[in-house]
């Protein structure tokens, strides 16, 4: 019965039938998501994840995906190298009084945090680092909570394929192609996660818009 109740909450939120406008409700939704096992329905390079109803994938290359939900673009980056070596994610938490919402997230070996910052009266910036992956998005006041919910579902559902990731890393290393993903384990046993995602990104020839750091 509990699983059915949790699933109904997720479906209702993703279809936009309710809003969650306070921190207590956000906390409840996050708790329900991380405590509910969602089976992946979408394959990627070395991992799979659940793509919620209403979220469309518009770009997919290596460990980067771009999604669209309503009028909002959601950007996903997966740090498969750090997952493979079980490195601590090298990021700085962003808890301060100016945040619209902030929470640390821990569920077994999945750790991270979520932060929502108010840009202006209509725009909010969302960042979630969790489960060796990161999501960023700009959303409006009316759908920021739904974007947060969909993003948490995606991140929590990521299921890594250890053998495939190992093969990919070895193949990348053996052909001598320079990539940001290296088979060599970092000497300080820490991730380059923040470096890869902190660069300002531009629109390339394919028309893909990357999200700048807030």
PDB file of C-alpha atoms in Angstrom:
ATOM      1  CA  UNK A   1       0.000   0.000   0.000  1.00  0.00           C
ATOM      2  CA  UNK A   2       2.851   2.401   0.856  1.00  0.00           C
ATOM      3  CA  UNK A   3       4.509   1.824  -2.525  1.00  0.00           C
ATOM      4  CA  UNK A   4       1.237   2.544  -4.312  1.00  0.00           C
ATOM      5  CA  UNK A   5       0.838   5.764  -2.312  1.00  0.00           C
ATOM      6  CA  UNK A   6       4.379   6.886  -3.141  1.00  0.00           C
ATOM      7  CA  UNK A   7       3.891   6.140  -6.835  1.00  0.00           C
ATOM      8  CA  UNK A   8       0.679   8.161  -6.873  1.00  0.00           C
ATOM      9  CA  UNK A   9       2.478  11.150  -5.321  1.00  0.00           C
ATOM     10  CA  UNK A  10       5.160  11.031  -8.012  1.00  0.00           C
ATOM     11  CA  UNK A  11       2.615  10.689 -10.811  1.00  0.00           C
ATOM     12  CA  UNK A  12       0.504  13.564  -9.469  1.00  0.00           C
ATOM     13  CA  UNK A  13       3.524  15.844  -9.147  1.00  0.00           C
ATOM     14  CA  UNK A  14       4.838  15.011 -12.588  1.00  0.00           C
ATOM     15  CA  UNK A  15       1.484  15.652 -14.217  1.00  0.00           C
ATOM     16  CA  UNK A  16       1.187  19.031 -12.508  1.00  0.00           C
ATOM     17  CA  UNK A  17      -1.964  18.404 -10.474  1.00  0.00           C
ATOM     18  CA  UNK A  18      -0.525  19.862  -7.273  1.00  0.00           C
ATOM     19  CA  UNK A  19       2.128  22.323  -6.164  1.00  0.00           C
ATOM     20  CA  UNK A  20       4.592  21.985  -3.305  1.00  0.00           C
ATOM     21  CA  UNK A  21       5.263  25.492  -2.109  1.00  0.00           C
ATOM     22  CA  UNK A  22       7.008  25.004   1.249  1.00  0.00           C
ATOM     23  CA  UNK A  23      10.164  23.350   2.506  1.00  0.00           C
ATOM     24  CA  UNK A  24       8.335  20.713   4.545  1.00  0.00           C
ATOM     25  CA  UNK A  25       6.507  19.415   1.488  1.00  0.00           C
ATOM     26  CA  UNK A  26       9.701  19.469  -0.578  1.00  0.00           C
ATOM     27  CA  UNK A  27      11.398  17.395   2.115  1.00  0.00           C
ATOM     28  CA  UNK A  28       8.527  14.889   2.093  1.00  0.00           C
ATOM     29  CA  UNK A  29       8.669  14.487  -1.679  1.00  0.00           C
ATOM     30  CA  UNK A  30      12.450  14.029  -1.677  1.00  0.00           C
ATOM     31  CA  UNK A  31      12.190  11.427   1.094  1.00  0.00           C
ATOM     32  CA  UNK A  32       9.515   9.525  -0.822  1.00  0.00           C
ATOM     33  CA  UNK A  33      11.587   9.532  -4.008  1.00  0.00           C
ATOM     34  CA  UNK A  34      14.836   8.303  -2.441  1.00  0.00           C
ATOM     35  CA  UNK A  35      13.024   5.620  -0.453  1.00  0.00           C
ATOM     36  CA  UNK A  36      11.095   4.316  -3.443  1.00  0.00           C
ATOM     37  CA  UNK A  37      12.785   1.995  -5.933  1.00  0.00           C
ATOM     38  CA  UNK A  38      12.161   3.284  -9.468  1.00  0.00           C
ATOM     39  CA  UNK A  39      13.130   0.904 -12.250  1.00  0.00           C
ATOM     40  CA  UNK A  40      15.083   2.575 -15.107  1.00  0.00           C
ATOM     41  CA  UNK A  41      13.471   2.826 -18.540  1.00  0.00           C
ATOM     42  CA  UNK A  42      16.193   4.652 -20.514  1.00  0.00           C
ATOM     43  CA  UNK A  43      19.673   3.472 -21.529  1.00  0.00           C
ATOM     44  CA  UNK A  44      22.801   5.651 -21.637  1.00  0.00           C
ATOM     45  CA  UNK A  45      26.561   5.156 -21.924  1.00  0.00           C
ATOM     46  CA  UNK A  46      27.441   2.894 -19.003  1.00  0.00           C
ATOM     47  CA  UNK A  47      24.263   3.491 -17.018  1.00  0.00           C
ATOM     48  CA  UNK A  48      20.489   3.652 -17.211  1.00  0.00           C
ATOM     49  CA  UNK A  49      17.855   5.805 -15.548  1.00  0.00           C
ATOM     50  CA  UNK A  50      14.128   6.466 -15.322  1.00  0.00           C
ATOM     51  CA  UNK A  51      12.790   9.222 -17.559  1.00  0.00           C
ATOM     52  CA  UNK A  52       9.507  10.521 -16.075  1.00  0.00           C
ATOM     53  CA  UNK A  53       6.359  11.022 -18.130  1.00  0.00           C
ATOM     54  CA  UNK A  54       6.355  14.431 -19.780  1.00  0.00           C
ATOM     55  CA  UNK A  55      10.159  14.768 -19.826  1.00  0.00           C
ATOM     56  CA  UNK A  56      11.668  14.547 -23.323  1.00  0.00           C
ATOM     57  CA  UNK A  57      15.332  13.893 -24.111  1.00  0.00           C
ATOM     58  CA  UNK A  58      16.635  16.385 -26.674  1.00  0.00           C
ATOM     59  CA  UNK A  59      20.395  15.693 -26.551  1.00  0.00           C
ATOM     60  CA  UNK A  60      22.509  12.680 -25.592  1.00  0.00           C
ATOM     61  CA  UNK A  61      26.290  12.416 -25.889  1.00  0.00           C
ATOM     62  CA  UNK A  62      28.613  10.381 -23.681  1.00  0.00           C
ATOM     63  CA  UNK A  63      27.779  11.358 -20.097  1.00  0.00           C
ATOM     64  CA  UNK A  64      25.711  14.425 -20.911  1.00  0.00           C
ATOM     65  CA  UNK A  65      21.987  14.604 -21.547  1.00  0.00           C
ATOM     66  CA  UNK A  66      19.623  17.486 -22.143  1.00  0.00           C
ATOM     67  CA  UNK A  67      15.918  17.178 -21.383  1.00  0.00           C
ATOM     68  CA  UNK A  68      12.893  19.381 -21.845  1.00  0.00           C
ATOM     69  CA  UNK A  69       9.974  19.527 -19.434  1.00  0.00           C
ATOM     70  CA  UNK A  70       7.219  21.970 -20.344  1.00  0.00           C
ATOM     71  CA  UNK A  71       9.225  25.119 -21.240  1.00  0.00           C
ATOM     72  CA  UNK A  72      12.241  24.211 -19.099  1.00  0.00           C
ATOM     73  CA  UNK A  73      15.518  22.616 -20.185  1.00  0.00           C
ATOM     74  CA  UNK A  74      17.176  20.242 -17.713  1.00  0.00           C
ATOM     75  CA  UNK A  75      20.895  19.463 -18.047  1.00  0.00           C
ATOM     76  CA  UNK A  76      22.366  16.210 -16.729  1.00  0.00           C
ATOM     77  CA  UNK A  77      26.025  15.289 -16.316  1.00  0.00           C
ATOM     78  CA  UNK A  78      27.071  11.884 -14.964  1.00  0.00           C
ATOM     79  CA  UNK A  79      30.514  11.395 -13.406  1.00  0.00           C
ATOM     80  CA  UNK A  80      31.017   7.728 -14.277  1.00  0.00           C
ATOM     81  CA  UNK A  81      34.750   7.893 -13.539  1.00  0.00           C
ATOM     82  CA  UNK A  82      34.224   8.946  -9.926  1.00  0.00           C
ATOM     83  CA  UNK A  83      31.518   6.306  -9.547  1.00  0.00           C
ATOM     84  CA  UNK A  84      33.830   3.608 -10.922  1.00  0.00           C
ATOM     85  CA  UNK A  85      36.621   4.475  -8.479  1.00  0.00           C
ATOM     86  CA  UNK A  86      34.147   5.263  -5.667  1.00  0.00           C
ATOM     87  CA  UNK A  87      35.814   8.654  -5.235  1.00  0.00           C
ATOM     88  CA  UNK A  88      34.344  11.347  -3.061  1.00  0.00           C
ATOM     89  CA  UNK A  89      32.670  14.001  -5.177  1.00  0.00           C
ATOM     90  CA  UNK A  90      34.761  17.154  -5.161  1.00  0.00           C
ATOM     91  CA  UNK A  91      32.174  19.864  -4.683  1.00  0.00           C
ATOM     92  CA  UNK A  92      31.422  22.682  -2.311  1.00  0.00           C
ATOM     93  CA  UNK A  93      28.069  22.760  -0.580  1.00  0.00           C
ATOM     94  CA  UNK A  94      26.036  25.909  -1.097  1.00  0.00           C
ATOM     95  CA  UNK A  95      24.018  26.317   2.070  1.00  0.00           C
ATOM     96  CA  UNK A  96      23.422  30.004   2.843  1.00  0.00           C
ATOM     97  CA  UNK A  97      20.579  32.201   4.014  1.00  0.00           C
ATOM     98  CA  UNK A  98      19.940  33.568   0.531  1.00  0.00           C
ATOM     99  CA  UNK A  99      18.861  30.207  -0.870  1.00  0.00           C
ATOM    100  CA  UNK A 100      15.206  29.678  -1.663  1.00  0.00           C
ATOM    101  CA  UNK A 101      15.681  26.043  -0.615  1.00  0.00           C
ATOM    102  CA  UNK A 102      18.600  23.842   0.410  1.00  0.00           C
ATOM    103  CA  UNK A 103      18.956  20.289   1.652  1.00  0.00           C
ATOM    104  CA  UNK A 104      21.690  17.688   1.983  1.00  0.00           C
ATOM    105  CA  UNK A 105      20.662  14.288   0.631  1.00  0.00           C
ATOM    106  CA  UNK A 106      21.937  10.952   1.925  1.00  0.00           C
ATOM    107  CA  UNK A 107      20.593   7.525   1.094  1.00  0.00           C
ATOM    108  CA  UNK A 108      23.083   4.722   1.708  1.00  0.00           C
ATOM    109  CA  UNK A 109      26.062   5.324  -0.585  1.00  0.00           C
ATOM    110  CA  UNK A 110      24.178   8.022  -2.503  1.00  0.00           C
ATOM    111  CA  UNK A 111      25.039  11.473  -1.194  1.00  0.00           C
ATOM    112  CA  UNK A 112      24.816  15.077  -2.312  1.00  0.00           C
ATOM    113  CA  UNK A 113      22.618  18.125  -1.974  1.00  0.00           C
ATOM    114  CA  UNK A 114      19.894  20.151  -3.652  1.00  0.00           C
ATOM    115  CA  UNK A 115      19.808  23.931  -3.851  1.00  0.00           C
ATOM    116  CA  UNK A 116      17.238  26.296  -5.354  1.00  0.00           C
ATOM    117  CA  UNK A 117      18.150  29.958  -5.771  1.00  0.00           C
ATOM    118  CA  UNK A 118      15.801  32.758  -6.655  1.00  0.00           C
ATOM    119  CA  UNK A 119      17.119  34.693  -9.636  1.00  0.00           C
ATOM    120  CA  UNK A 120      14.247  37.170  -9.869  1.00  0.00           C
ATOM    121  CA  UNK A 121      10.493  37.250  -9.284  1.00  0.00           C
ATOM    122  CA  UNK A 122       9.835  34.775 -12.081  1.00  0.00           C
ATOM    123  CA  UNK A 123      13.012  32.705 -12.469  1.00  0.00           C
ATOM    124  CA  UNK A 124      14.673  30.134 -10.196  1.00  0.00           C
ATOM    125  CA  UNK A 125      17.932  28.223 -10.551  1.00  0.00           C
ATOM    126  CA  UNK A 126      18.013  24.543  -9.555  1.00  0.00           C
ATOM    127  CA  UNK A 127      21.135  22.491  -8.900  1.00  0.00           C
ATOM    128  CA  UNK A 128      21.186  18.913  -7.616  1.00  0.00           C
ATOM    129  CA  UNK A 129      24.369  16.916  -7.047  1.00  0.00           C
ATOM    130  CA  UNK A 130      23.518  13.353  -6.098  1.00  0.00           C
ATOM    131  CA  UNK A 131      24.393   9.737  -6.923  1.00  0.00           C
ATOM    132  CA  UNK A 132      27.578  10.695  -8.835  1.00  0.00           C
ATOM    133  CA  UNK A 133      25.630  12.980 -11.151  1.00  0.00           C
ATOM    134  CA  UNK A 134      24.539  16.585 -11.453  1.00  0.00           C
ATOM    135  CA  UNK A 135      21.448  18.320 -12.779  1.00  0.00           C
ATOM    136  CA  UNK A 136      21.023  22.040 -13.430  1.00  0.00           C
ATOM    137  CA  UNK A 137      18.026  23.969 -14.701  1.00  0.00           C
ATOM    138  CA  UNK A 138      16.431  27.391 -14.799  1.00  0.00           C
ATOM    139  CA  UNK A 139      12.700  27.187 -14.122  1.00  0.00           C
ATOM    140  CA  UNK A 140       9.863  29.588 -13.512  1.00  0.00           C
ATOM    141  CA  UNK A 141       7.937  30.034 -10.270  1.00  0.00           C
ATOM    142  CA  UNK A 142       5.037  27.909 -11.446  1.00  0.00           C
ATOM    143  CA  UNK A 143       6.994  24.773 -12.269  1.00  0.00           C
ATOM    144  CA  UNK A 144      10.195  24.847 -10.194  1.00  0.00           C
ATOM    145  CA  UNK A 145       8.851  22.235  -7.784  1.00  0.00           C
ATOM    146  CA  UNK A 146       7.824  19.913 -10.622  1.00  0.00           C
ATOM    147  CA  UNK A 147      11.226  20.333 -12.266  1.00  0.00           C
ATOM    148  CA  UNK A 148      12.848  19.522  -8.925  1.00  0.00           C
ATOM    149  CA  UNK A 149      10.721  16.391  -8.573  1.00  0.00           C
ATOM    150  CA  UNK A 150      11.479  15.121 -12.082  1.00  0.00           C
ATOM    151  CA  UNK A 151      15.175  15.846 -11.614  1.00  0.00           C
ATOM    152  CA  UNK A 152      15.327  13.952  -8.325  1.00  0.00           C
ATOM    153  CA  UNK A 153      13.563  10.979  -9.905  1.00  0.00           C
ATOM    154  CA  UNK A 154      16.129  10.880 -12.718  1.00  0.00           C
ATOM    155  CA  UNK A 155      19.150  11.181 -10.421  1.00  0.00           C
ATOM    156  CA  UNK A 156      17.950   8.693  -7.810  1.00  0.00           C
ATOM    157  CA  UNK A 157      17.106   6.108 -10.469  1.00  0.00           C
ATOM    158  CA  UNK A 158      20.539   6.112 -12.124  1.00  0.00           C
ATOM    159  CA  UNK A 159      21.836   2.534 -12.188  1.00  0.00           C
ATOM    160  CA  UNK A 160      25.482   2.149 -13.185  1.00  0.00           C
ATOM    161  CA  UNK A 161      26.863  -0.788 -15.177  1.00  0.00           C
ATOM    162  CA  UNK A 162      30.286  -1.434 -13.621  1.00  0.00           C
ATOM    163  CA  UNK A 163      31.539  -3.835 -16.294  1.00  0.00           C
ATOM    164  CA  UNK A 164      30.490  -1.617 -19.174  1.00  0.00           C
ATOM    165  CA  UNK A 165      32.003   1.505 -17.579  1.00  0.00           C
ATOM    166  CA  UNK A 166      35.271  -0.356 -17.036  1.00  0.00           C
ATOM    167  CA  UNK A 167      35.326  -1.443 -20.682  1.00  0.00           C
ATOM    168  CA  UNK A 168      34.558   2.083 -21.897  1.00  0.00           C
ATOM    169  CA  UNK A 169      37.327   3.587 -19.771  1.00  0.00           C
ATOM    170  CA  UNK A 170      39.853   0.990 -20.887  1.00  0.00           C
ATOM    171  CA  UNK A 171      38.905   1.426 -24.541  1.00  0.00           C
ATOM    172  CA  UNK A 172      39.180   5.217 -24.282  1.00  0.00           C
ATOM    173  CA  UNK A 173      42.583   4.884 -22.646  1.00  0.00           C
ATOM    174  CA  UNK A 174      43.955   2.260 -25.030  1.00  0.00           C
ATOM    175  CA  UNK A 175      43.208   4.193 -28.232  1.00  0.00           C
ATOM    176  CA  UNK A 176      45.113   7.203 -26.915  1.00  0.00           C
ATOM    177  CA  UNK A 177      42.334   9.717 -27.545  1.00  0.00           C
ATOM    178  CA  UNK A 178      42.510  12.735 -25.277  1.00  0.00           C
ATOM    179  CA  UNK A 179      39.306  12.966 -23.256  1.00  0.00           C
ATOM    180  CA  UNK A 180      38.306  14.498 -19.981  1.00  0.00           C
ATOM    181  CA  UNK A 181      37.523  10.971 -18.751  1.00  0.00           C
ATOM    182  CA  UNK A 182      40.757   9.119 -17.977  1.00  0.00           C
ATOM    183  CA  UNK A 183      41.325   5.528 -16.901  1.00  0.00           C
ATOM    184  CA  UNK A 184      44.069   6.749 -14.553  1.00  0.00           C
ATOM    185  CA  UNK A 185      42.790   7.107 -11.026  1.00  0.00           C
ATOM    186  CA  UNK A 186      43.314  10.655  -9.691  1.00  0.00           C
ATOM    187  CA  UNK A 187      46.256  10.794  -7.296  1.00  0.00           C
ATOM    188  CA  UNK A 188      44.217  12.529  -4.635  1.00  0.00           C
ATOM    189  CA  UNK A 189      41.422   9.966  -5.071  1.00  0.00           C
ATOM    190  CA  UNK A 190      38.950  12.787  -5.584  1.00  0.00           C
ATOM    191  CA  UNK A 191      36.666  13.638  -8.428  1.00  0.00           C
ATOM    192  CA  UNK A 192      37.144  16.334 -11.070  1.00  0.00           C
ATOM    193  CA  UNK A 193      33.375  16.677 -10.933  1.00  0.00           C
ATOM    194  CA  UNK A 194      33.246  20.366 -10.096  1.00  0.00           C
ATOM    195  CA  UNK A 195      35.831  21.250 -12.745  1.00  0.00           C
ATOM    196  CA  UNK A 196      33.871  19.650 -15.572  1.00  0.00           C
ATOM    197  CA  UNK A 197      30.628  21.309 -14.588  1.00  0.00           C
ATOM    198  CA  UNK A 198      31.875  24.759 -13.582  1.00  0.00           C
ATOM    199  CA  UNK A 199      32.987  25.815 -17.038  1.00  0.00           C
ATOM    200  CA  UNK A 200      30.827  28.369 -18.829  1.00  0.00           C
ATOM    201  CA  UNK A 201      29.258  26.664 -21.797  1.00  0.00           C
ATOM    202  CA  UNK A 202      28.157  28.089 -25.103  1.00  0.00           C
ATOM    203  CA  UNK A 203      25.899  27.141 -27.973  1.00  0.00           C
ATOM    204  CA  UNK A 204      27.816  24.915 -30.376  1.00  0.00           C
ATOM    205  CA  UNK A 205      27.329  24.181 -34.068  1.00  0.00           C
ATOM    206  CA  UNK A 206      24.715  21.558 -33.268  1.00  0.00           C
ATOM    207  CA  UNK A 207      22.530  24.123 -31.560  1.00  0.00           C
ATOM    208  CA  UNK A 208      22.961  22.542 -28.133  1.00  0.00           C
ATOM    209  CA  UNK A 209      22.814  25.101 -25.368  1.00  0.00           C
ATOM    210  CA  UNK A 210      24.793  24.252 -22.256  1.00  0.00           C
ATOM    211  CA  UNK A 211      23.869  25.752 -18.949  1.00  0.00           C
ATOM    212  CA  UNK A 212      26.257  28.309 -17.408  1.00  0.00           C
ATOM    213  CA  UNK A 213      27.186  28.086 -13.770  1.00  0.00           C
ATOM    214  CA  UNK A 214      25.011  30.247 -11.537  1.00  0.00           C
TER     215      UNK A 214
END
